[in-house]
Coordinates of C-alpha atoms in Angstrom, one line a residue:
M1 CA 9.4 -23.1 25.2
I2 CA 8.6 -19.6 26.4
S3 CA 4.9 -19.3 27.3
F4 CA 2.7 -16.3 27.5
D5 CA -0.6 -15.4 29.1
P6 CA -2.5 -13.0 26.8
K7 CA -4.2 -11.4 29.7
S8 CA -0.9 -10.4 31.3
T9 CA 1.0 -9.6 28.1
P10 CA 1.0 -5.9 27.0
T11 CA -1.2 -5.5 24.0
N12 CA 1.6 -4.1 21.8
I13 CA 3.8 -7.1 22.5
L14 CA 0.9 -9.5 22.0
H15 CA 0.0 -7.8 18.7
A16 CA 3.6 -8.2 17.4
Y17 CA 3.8 -11.9 18.3
L18 CA 0.5 -12.6 16.7
L19 CA 1.4 -10.8 13.4
S20 CA 4.8 -12.5 13.3
A21 CA 3.5 -16.0 14.1
V22 CA 0.3 -16.0 12.0
A23 CA 1.9 -15.2 8.6
P24 CA 2.0 -14.6 5.8
R25 CA -1.5 -13.1 5.5
P26 CA -3.3 -11.9 2.4
I27 CA -3.9 -8.2 2.1
A28 CA -7.3 -6.5 1.7
F29 CA -6.7 -3.2 0.0
A30 CA -10.0 -1.6 1.1
S31 CA -11.6 1.3 -0.7
T32 CA -14.5 3.1 1.0
V33 CA -16.3 6.5 0.8
D34 CA -17.8 8.5 3.6
V35 CA -21.4 9.8 3.6
D36 CA -20.3 12.8 1.5
G37 CA -18.6 10.6 -1.1
N38 CA -15.0 11.4 -0.1
P39 CA -12.7 8.4 -0.9
N40 CA -10.5 6.5 1.4
L41 CA -8.0 3.7 0.7
S42 CA -6.2 1.6 3.3
P43 CA -4.7 -2.0 3.5
F44 CA -5.6 -4.6 6.1
S45 CA -3.9 -8.0 6.7
F46 CA -6.5 -9.4 9.0
F47 CA -8.3 -10.7 5.9
N48 CA -9.5 -13.9 4.1
V49 CA -12.3 -15.5 2.1
F50 CA -14.9 -17.5 4.2
S51 CA -17.6 -18.6 1.8
S52 CA -18.2 -19.0 -1.9
N53 CA -22.0 -19.4 -1.8
P54 CA -22.7 -16.7 -0.9
P55 CA -19.3 -15.2 -1.7
I56 CA -18.1 -13.7 1.6
L57 CA -14.9 -11.9 2.4
V58 CA -14.0 -10.7 5.9
F59 CA -11.4 -8.2 7.0
S60 CA -10.8 -6.5 10.3
P61 CA -9.7 -2.9 11.0
S62 CA -8.5 -3.1 14.6
R63 CA -8.8 -0.3 17.0
R64 CA -5.4 1.5 17.3
V65 CA -3.3 0.0 20.1
R66 CA -1.6 3.3 21.0
D67 CA -4.7 5.5 21.6
N68 CA -7.8 3.2 21.0
T69 CA -9.1 5.2 18.1
T70 CA -10.9 3.7 15.1
K71 CA -9.9 3.9 11.4
H72 CA -11.6 5.8 8.7
T73 CA -12.3 2.6 6.8
L74 CA -14.4 1.2 9.7
E75 CA -16.3 4.5 10.1
N76 CA -17.1 4.6 6.4
A77 CA -18.1 0.9 6.2
E78 CA -20.5 1.5 9.2
A79 CA -22.0 4.6 7.6
T80 CA -22.4 3.4 3.9
K81 CA -22.3 -0.4 4.1
E82 CA -20.2 -0.7 1.0
V83 CA -16.5 -1.4 0.3
V84 CA -14.3 -2.5 -2.6
I85 CA -11.5 -5.0 -1.7
N86 CA -8.6 -4.9 -4.1
V87 CA -5.9 -7.5 -4.1
V88 CA -2.2 -6.4 -3.8
N89 CA 0.4 -7.7 -6.3
Y90 CA 4.1 -6.8 -6.3
D91 CA 3.7 -4.0 -8.8
I92 CA 1.8 -1.8 -6.3
V93 CA 3.2 -3.0 -3.0
H94 CA 5.1 0.3 -2.2
Q95 CA 2.1 2.4 -3.2
M96 CA -0.1 0.2 -1.0
S97 CA 2.4 0.7 1.9
L98 CA 2.4 4.4 1.5
S99 CA -1.4 4.5 1.6
S100 CA -1.3 3.0 5.1
T101 CA 0.1 6.3 6.4
E102 CA -2.4 7.8 8.8
Y103 CA -3.3 10.9 6.7
A104 CA -6.1 13.2 7.9
K105 CA -9.7 12.2 7.1
S106 CA -9.9 14.8 4.3
V107 CA -6.9 13.4 2.5
N108 CA -7.4 11.1 -0.5
E109 CA -5.0 8.2 -0.3
F110 CA -5.5 7.4 -4.0
D111 CA -3.8 10.8 -4.7
K112 CA -1.1 10.2 -2.1
S113 CA -0.2 6.8 -3.3
G114 CA -0.4 7.6 -7.0
L115 CA -3.0 5.0 -7.7
T116 CA -6.0 5.4 -10.0
M117 CA -9.6 5.7 -9.0
L118 CA -11.8 3.5 -11.2
K119 CA -15.6 3.8 -10.9
S120 CA -17.3 0.7 -9.6
D121 CA -20.4 -0.8 -11.4
I122 CA -22.6 -1.4 -8.3
V123 CA -21.1 0.2 -5.2
K124 CA -20.0 3.8 -4.6
P125 CA -16.4 3.2 -3.5
F126 CA -13.8 3.3 -6.2
R127 CA -11.8 0.4 -7.4
V128 CA -8.0 0.5 -7.6
A129 CA -7.4 0.4 -11.4
E130 CA -3.9 -1.0 -11.0
S131 CA -5.1 -4.0 -8.8
P132 CA -5.4 -7.2 -10.9
V133 CA -8.5 -8.3 -9.0
Q134 CA -11.2 -6.0 -7.5
F135 CA -14.2 -7.1 -5.4
E136 CA -17.2 -4.8 -5.2
C137 CA -18.9 -5.7 -1.8
K138 CA -21.9 -4.9 0.3
V139 CA -21.3 -5.0 4.0
N140 CA -23.6 -7.6 5.6
E141 CA -22.5 -7.2 9.2
I142 CA -19.9 -5.7 11.4
I143 CA -18.9 -7.6 14.5
K144 CA -17.1 -5.7 17.2
L145 CA -14.7 -7.9 19.1
G146 CA -13.9 -5.5 21.9
T147 CA -13.7 -1.9 23.0
E148 CA -10.0 -1.6 23.9
G149 CA -7.0 -0.8 21.8
G150 CA -6.2 -3.7 19.5
A151 CA -9.7 -5.0 19.4
G152 CA -10.8 -6.2 15.9
N153 CA -14.0 -5.3 14.0
L154 CA -15.0 -8.1 11.6
I155 CA -16.4 -6.5 8.5
I156 CA -18.4 -9.3 6.7
C157 CA -18.6 -8.4 3.0
E158 CA -20.7 -10.1 0.4
V159 CA -19.2 -9.8 -3.1
V160 CA -21.8 -8.4 -5.6
K161 CA -19.5 -8.1 -8.5
F162 CA -15.8 -8.7 -9.2
H163 CA -13.3 -7.9 -11.9
I164 CA -10.1 -9.6 -13.1
T165 CA -7.6 -8.2 -15.5
E166 CA -7.1 -10.4 -18.5
E167 CA -3.3 -10.2 -18.1
V168 CA -3.4 -12.7 -15.1
L169 CA -5.7 -15.2 -16.8
N170 CA -4.9 -18.5 -18.5
D171 CA -6.5 -19.4 -21.9
D172 CA -9.3 -21.1 -20.0
N173 CA -10.0 -17.9 -17.9
T174 CA -8.5 -19.5 -14.7
I175 CA -6.1 -17.3 -12.7
N176 CA -2.4 -17.8 -13.3
Q177 CA -0.9 -17.6 -9.9
K178 CA 2.6 -16.7 -11.2
K179 CA 1.2 -13.9 -13.3
L180 CA -0.9 -12.6 -10.4
D181 CA 2.2 -12.3 -8.3
L182 CA 0.4 -11.6 -5.0
V183 CA 2.0 -10.0 -2.0
S184 CA 1.2 -11.0 1.6
R185 CA 2.0 -9.5 5.0
A186 CA 4.1 -10.9 7.8
G187 CA 5.5 -9.5 11.1
G188 CA 7.5 -6.3 11.5
S189 CA 8.5 -4.8 8.2
F190 CA 8.3 -8.2 6.3
Y191 CA 6.2 -9.0 3.3
S192 CA 6.2 -12.2 1.2
R193 CA 6.0 -12.3 -2.6
A194 CA 4.4 -15.4 -3.9
N195 CA 7.1 -16.0 -6.5
K196 CA 10.2 -14.8 -4.5
G197 CA 9.7 -15.2 -0.8
F198 CA 10.3 -12.6 2.0
F199 CA 11.4 -9.0 1.5
E200 CA 11.2 -5.8 3.7
I201 CA 9.5 -2.5 3.3
P202 CA 10.2 0.3 5.8
K203 CA 7.1 1.3 7.6
P204 CA 5.6 4.6 6.4
L205 CA 6.8 7.8 8.1
S206 CA 5.0 8.9 11.2
K207 CA 5.7 12.4 10.0
L208 CA 3.6 11.7 6.9
G209 CA 5.2 11.2 3.5
I210 CA 4.8 14.0 0.9
G211 CA 2.8 11.6 -1.3
V212 CA 2.9 11.0 -5.0
D213 CA 0.7 14.0 -5.6
N214 CA 3.4 16.3 -4.4
L215 CA 6.2 14.9 -6.6
P216 CA 7.6 17.1 -9.3
E217 CA 5.8 16.6 -12.6
D218 CA 8.8 15.2 -14.5
I219 CA 9.2 12.6 -11.8
K220 CA 5.5 11.8 -11.4
N221 CA 5.2 11.3 -15.2
S222 CA 8.5 9.5 -15.7
M223 CA 8.7 6.8 -18.4
V224 CA 11.3 5.0 -16.4
L225 CA 10.2 5.0 -12.8
T226 CA 7.6 2.5 -11.8
G227 CA 4.6 3.0 -9.5
N228 CA 6.6 1.2 -6.8
D229 CA 9.5 3.7 -7.4
L230 CA 7.2 6.6 -7.0
G231 CA 5.8 5.1 -3.8
I232 CA 9.3 4.9 -2.3
L233 CA 10.2 8.4 -3.3
A234 CA 6.9 9.8 -1.9
N235 CA 7.5 8.2 1.5
V236 CA 9.8 11.1 2.7
D237 CA 8.7 14.1 4.7
K238 CA 10.9 16.6 2.7
I239 CA 13.1 16.6 -0.4
P240 CA 16.8 17.5 -0.4
T241 CA 17.7 21.2 -0.7
K242 CA 19.4 22.6 -3.8
D243 CA 22.7 22.9 -1.8
K244 CA 22.6 19.2 -0.8
V245 CA 21.8 18.2 -4.4
K246 CA 24.7 20.3 -5.8
E247 CA 27.1 18.9 -3.2
F248 CA 26.1 15.3 -4.0
I249 CA 26.3 15.7 -7.7
N250 CA 29.8 17.2 -7.4
S251 CA 30.8 14.1 -5.4
L252 CA 29.8 11.8 -8.3
G253 CA 32.5 13.2 -10.5
E254 CA 34.7 10.1 -10.9
R255 CA 31.9 7.5 -11.0
Y256 CA 29.5 9.5 -13.2
P257 CA 31.5 12.3 -14.9
N258 CA 28.7 13.2 -17.3
I259 CA 25.9 13.3 -14.8
K260 CA 25.5 17.1 -15.0
N261 CA 24.7 16.9 -18.7
A262 CA 22.7 13.6 -18.6
S263 CA 19.2 13.6 -20.0
H264 CA 16.1 13.1 -17.8
R265 CA 15.9 9.5 -18.9
E266 CA 19.5 8.8 -18.0
K267 CA 19.1 10.4 -14.6
H268 CA 15.9 8.4 -13.9
K269 CA 17.6 5.2 -14.8
L270 CA 20.5 6.0 -12.4
A271 CA 18.0 6.9 -9.7
R272 CA 16.3 3.6 -10.1
K273 CA 19.6 1.9 -9.5
Y274 CA 20.0 3.8 -6.3
L275 CA 16.4 2.9 -5.2
S276 CA 17.2 -0.8 -5.8
F277 CA 19.9 -0.4 -3.2
G278 CA 17.6 1.3 -0.8
D279 CA 19.4 4.6 -1.1
I280 CA 16.4 6.9 -1.4
E281 CA 18.1 10.2 -0.6
S282 CA 20.7 9.7 -3.3
A283 CA 18.0 8.8 -5.8
W284 CA 16.2 12.1 -4.9
K285 CA 19.4 14.1 -5.4
I286 CA 20.0 12.6 -8.8
L287 CA 16.4 13.3 -9.9
L288 CA 16.6 16.9 -8.8
S289 CA 20.0 17.6 -10.4

């Protein structure tokens, strides 16, 4: 075996080993607000349930390894002592991934990811309407585990109310795990789907994706494209130019001779096919044709 001493292993390498070895991990999709009520939404995979009486969830926004800064979620939780933890199922996994982009503090990740803000009953942070289970929480305590980059901050949350969509419940109101279809996090770009196993999602762009809020209206309001599709399309820093679109559409002549006269619905269906192959640029060009 290869052995490592944590004290002599660079933090970024240690971090990668820990995330790959301790996996898969559940995802806390945490919604907070700052003191002025501005919403923030971000996922964290250092997360689990630790007590049922009282009901306690704990998640940990770590200090950034590269520059030792803290995340907006931690700052908001410290200031307001409230958070909503939403679970992540497969239907919203790409939107969740997009929300992890490090947008400026003034940016609303609900808008960027195309997810819906749902007013909570007790706490001020909004719930994610598309999440099948949402926990409204009060922050009991925050335990700082260090002051250097990579150090965790345990946010100990007490559930004061929770909500479950009826679509994932059995007749006796127990949760149907297959219908819930949860997604968990592993190392690198890997995730795990409860029903299907491992799959990959490219990490969000460091240049900042344009966000669902900046998609053309006919794409954003598509009756064909899913939330996940929109999340994938929104994770680009710019869209193809008109010349690039024209050149690509002309190249489709033999395979799709009627593409120029196709309806929006037909183009959206074809774009979905390209997205399923991971060809985001071609999907964009079809949608813009």
